[in-house]
Short mmCIF file of C-alpha atoms in Angstrom, two decimals:
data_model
loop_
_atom_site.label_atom_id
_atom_site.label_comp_id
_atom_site.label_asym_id
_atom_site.label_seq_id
_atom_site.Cartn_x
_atom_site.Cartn_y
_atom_site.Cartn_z
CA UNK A 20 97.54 121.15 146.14
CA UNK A 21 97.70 118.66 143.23
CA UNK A 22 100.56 117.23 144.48
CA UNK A 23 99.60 116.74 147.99
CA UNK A 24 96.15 114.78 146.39
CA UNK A 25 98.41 112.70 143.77
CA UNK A 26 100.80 111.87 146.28
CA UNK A 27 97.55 110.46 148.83
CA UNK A 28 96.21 108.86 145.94
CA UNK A 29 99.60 106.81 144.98
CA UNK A 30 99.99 106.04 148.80
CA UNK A 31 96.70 104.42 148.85
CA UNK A 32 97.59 102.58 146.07
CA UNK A 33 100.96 100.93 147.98
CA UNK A 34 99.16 99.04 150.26
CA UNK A 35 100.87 96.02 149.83
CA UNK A 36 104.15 97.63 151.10
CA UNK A 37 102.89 99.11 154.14
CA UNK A 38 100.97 98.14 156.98
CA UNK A 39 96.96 97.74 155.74
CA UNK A 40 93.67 96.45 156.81
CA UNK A 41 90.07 95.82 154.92
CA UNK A 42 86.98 97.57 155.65
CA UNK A 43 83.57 96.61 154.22
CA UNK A 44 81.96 99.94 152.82
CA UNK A 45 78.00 100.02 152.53
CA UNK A 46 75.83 102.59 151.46
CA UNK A 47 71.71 103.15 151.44
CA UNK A 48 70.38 104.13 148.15
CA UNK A 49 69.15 107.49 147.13
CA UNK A 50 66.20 106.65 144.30
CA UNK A 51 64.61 103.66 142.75
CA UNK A 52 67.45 103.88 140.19
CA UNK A 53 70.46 103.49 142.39
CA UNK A 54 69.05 100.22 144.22
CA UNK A 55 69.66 97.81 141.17
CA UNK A 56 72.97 97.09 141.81
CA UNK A 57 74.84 96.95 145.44
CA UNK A 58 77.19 99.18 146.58
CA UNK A 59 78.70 97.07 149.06
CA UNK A 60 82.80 96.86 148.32
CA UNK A 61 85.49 95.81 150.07
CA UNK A 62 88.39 98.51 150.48
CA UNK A 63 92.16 98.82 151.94
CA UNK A 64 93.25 101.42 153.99
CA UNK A 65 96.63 102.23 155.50
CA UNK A 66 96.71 101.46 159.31
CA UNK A 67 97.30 104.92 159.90
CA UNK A 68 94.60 106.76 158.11
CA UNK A 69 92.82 109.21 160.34
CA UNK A 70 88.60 109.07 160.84
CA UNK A 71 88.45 112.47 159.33
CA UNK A 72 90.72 111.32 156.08
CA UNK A 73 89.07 107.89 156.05
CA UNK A 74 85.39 110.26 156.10
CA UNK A 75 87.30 112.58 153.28
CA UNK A 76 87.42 109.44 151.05
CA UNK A 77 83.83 108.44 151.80
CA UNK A 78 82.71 111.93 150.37
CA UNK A 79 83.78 110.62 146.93
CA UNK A 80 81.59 107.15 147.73
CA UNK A 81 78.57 108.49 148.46
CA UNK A 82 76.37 110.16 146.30
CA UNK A 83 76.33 114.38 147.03
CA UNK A 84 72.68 114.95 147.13
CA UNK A 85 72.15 118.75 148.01
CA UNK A 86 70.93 119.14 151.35
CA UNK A 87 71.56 116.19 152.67
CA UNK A 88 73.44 114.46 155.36
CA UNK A 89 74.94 111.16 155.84
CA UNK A 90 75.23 109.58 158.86
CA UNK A 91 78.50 107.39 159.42
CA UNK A 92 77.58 103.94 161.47
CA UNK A 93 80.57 101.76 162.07
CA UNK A 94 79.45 98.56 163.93
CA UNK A 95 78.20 99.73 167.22
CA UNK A 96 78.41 103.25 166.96
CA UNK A 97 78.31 106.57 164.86
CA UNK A 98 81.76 107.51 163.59
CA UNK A 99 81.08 111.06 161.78
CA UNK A 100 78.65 112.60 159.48
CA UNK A 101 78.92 114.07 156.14
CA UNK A 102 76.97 117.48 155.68
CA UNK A 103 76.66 118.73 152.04
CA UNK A 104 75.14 122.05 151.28
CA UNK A 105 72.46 123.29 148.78
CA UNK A 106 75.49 123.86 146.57
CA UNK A 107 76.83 120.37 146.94
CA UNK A 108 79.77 120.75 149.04
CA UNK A 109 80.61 118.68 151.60
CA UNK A 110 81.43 119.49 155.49
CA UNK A 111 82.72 116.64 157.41
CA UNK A 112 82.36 115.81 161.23
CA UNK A 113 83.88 113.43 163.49
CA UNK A 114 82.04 111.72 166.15
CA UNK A 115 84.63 111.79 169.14
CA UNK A 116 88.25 111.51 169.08
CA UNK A 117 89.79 111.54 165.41
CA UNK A 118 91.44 108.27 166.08
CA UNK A 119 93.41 106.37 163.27
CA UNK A 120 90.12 104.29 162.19
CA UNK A 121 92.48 100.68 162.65
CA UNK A 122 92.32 101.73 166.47
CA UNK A 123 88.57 102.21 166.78
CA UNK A 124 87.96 99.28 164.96
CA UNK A 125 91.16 97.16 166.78
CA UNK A 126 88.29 94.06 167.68
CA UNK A 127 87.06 93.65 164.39
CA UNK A 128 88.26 91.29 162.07
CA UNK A 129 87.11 93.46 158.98
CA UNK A 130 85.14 96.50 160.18
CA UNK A 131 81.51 97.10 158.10
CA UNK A 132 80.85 101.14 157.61
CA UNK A 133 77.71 101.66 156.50
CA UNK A 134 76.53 105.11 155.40
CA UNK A 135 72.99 106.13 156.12
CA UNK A 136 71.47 108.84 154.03
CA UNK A 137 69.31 111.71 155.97
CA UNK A 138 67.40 114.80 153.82
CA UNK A 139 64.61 117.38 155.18
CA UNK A 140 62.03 114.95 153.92
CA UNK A 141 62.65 112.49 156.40
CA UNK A 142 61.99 114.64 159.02
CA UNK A 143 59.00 117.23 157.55
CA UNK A 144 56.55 115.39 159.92
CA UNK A 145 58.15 116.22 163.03
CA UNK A 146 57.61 119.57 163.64
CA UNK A 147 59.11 119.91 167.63
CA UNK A 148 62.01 118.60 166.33
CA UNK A 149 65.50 120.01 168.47
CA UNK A 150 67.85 121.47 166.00
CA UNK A 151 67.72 124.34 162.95
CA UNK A 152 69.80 122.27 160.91
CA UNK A 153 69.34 119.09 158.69
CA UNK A 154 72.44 117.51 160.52
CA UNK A 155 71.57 118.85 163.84
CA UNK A 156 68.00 116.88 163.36
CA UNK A 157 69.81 114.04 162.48
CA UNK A 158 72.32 113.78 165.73
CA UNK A 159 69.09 114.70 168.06
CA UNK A 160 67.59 111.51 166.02
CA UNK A 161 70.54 109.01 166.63
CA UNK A 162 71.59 109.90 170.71
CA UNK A 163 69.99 106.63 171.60
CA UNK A 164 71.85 103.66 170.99
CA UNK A 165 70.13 101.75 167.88
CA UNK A 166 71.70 98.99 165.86
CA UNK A 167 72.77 99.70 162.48
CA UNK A 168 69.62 97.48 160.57
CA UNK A 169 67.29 100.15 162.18
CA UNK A 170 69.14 103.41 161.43
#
């Protein structure tokens, strides 16, 4: 299992010898505390990464708040969700086809992923709200197209 991690881990390291691309990673804040500096960063990623290993690495980018859900936005649309437990662990999701992310994004020049953070709290005052779960709230929430400054 180590091995298999390392071996990811060194790969993603060799970008320079294999066919990569830039994405800009973005990420809302959690508490008063984590807005002082930004987390905006620029990152490479082999052209052949998958949405639901490119999502894997974003699970060690964004905070793991228990209970909470974040939501994936990748320019003009939703690109997966990550779901973490009471316990802290994380579930990932892809939102249609688990493309290799260079192909969703082939148009842009260097793609912008921003992750949106959801927990109960946000949605306590709607009370007819479709969905038992935290991340089923949060897809009944988003099926309207929205741009990303109002998610």
């Amino acid at each position: 299992m180590f091995e298999k991690w390392f071996a990811k881990k060194e790969t993603q390291e060799n970008l320079s010898e294999k066919a990569s691309f830039e994405v800009v990673l973005d990420r809302e804040s959690v508490c008063m505390g984590d807005d002082v500096m930004s987390h905006k960063e620029t990152r490479s990623f082999l052209e052949n990464i998958k949405i639901s290993e490119f999502i894997k690495v974003l699970v060690d980018y964004v905070p793991k708040m228990a209970n909470s859900v974040w939501l994936i936005w990748g320019e003009q649309e939703i690109i997966g969700y990550i779901d973490f437990d009471a316990s802290g662990n994380a579930k990932i999701e892809v939102e249609g086809e688990d493309a290799f992310l260079a192909k969703r994004f082939s148009t842009a020049e260097m793609p912008s992923i921003t992750c949106i953070y959801y927990y109960s709290g946000k949605f306590s005052w709607v009370d007819k709200m479709v969905g038992d779960t935290l991340l089923e709230k949060v897809k009944a929430a988003r099926r309207e197209p929205v741009n990303a400054r109002t998610l």
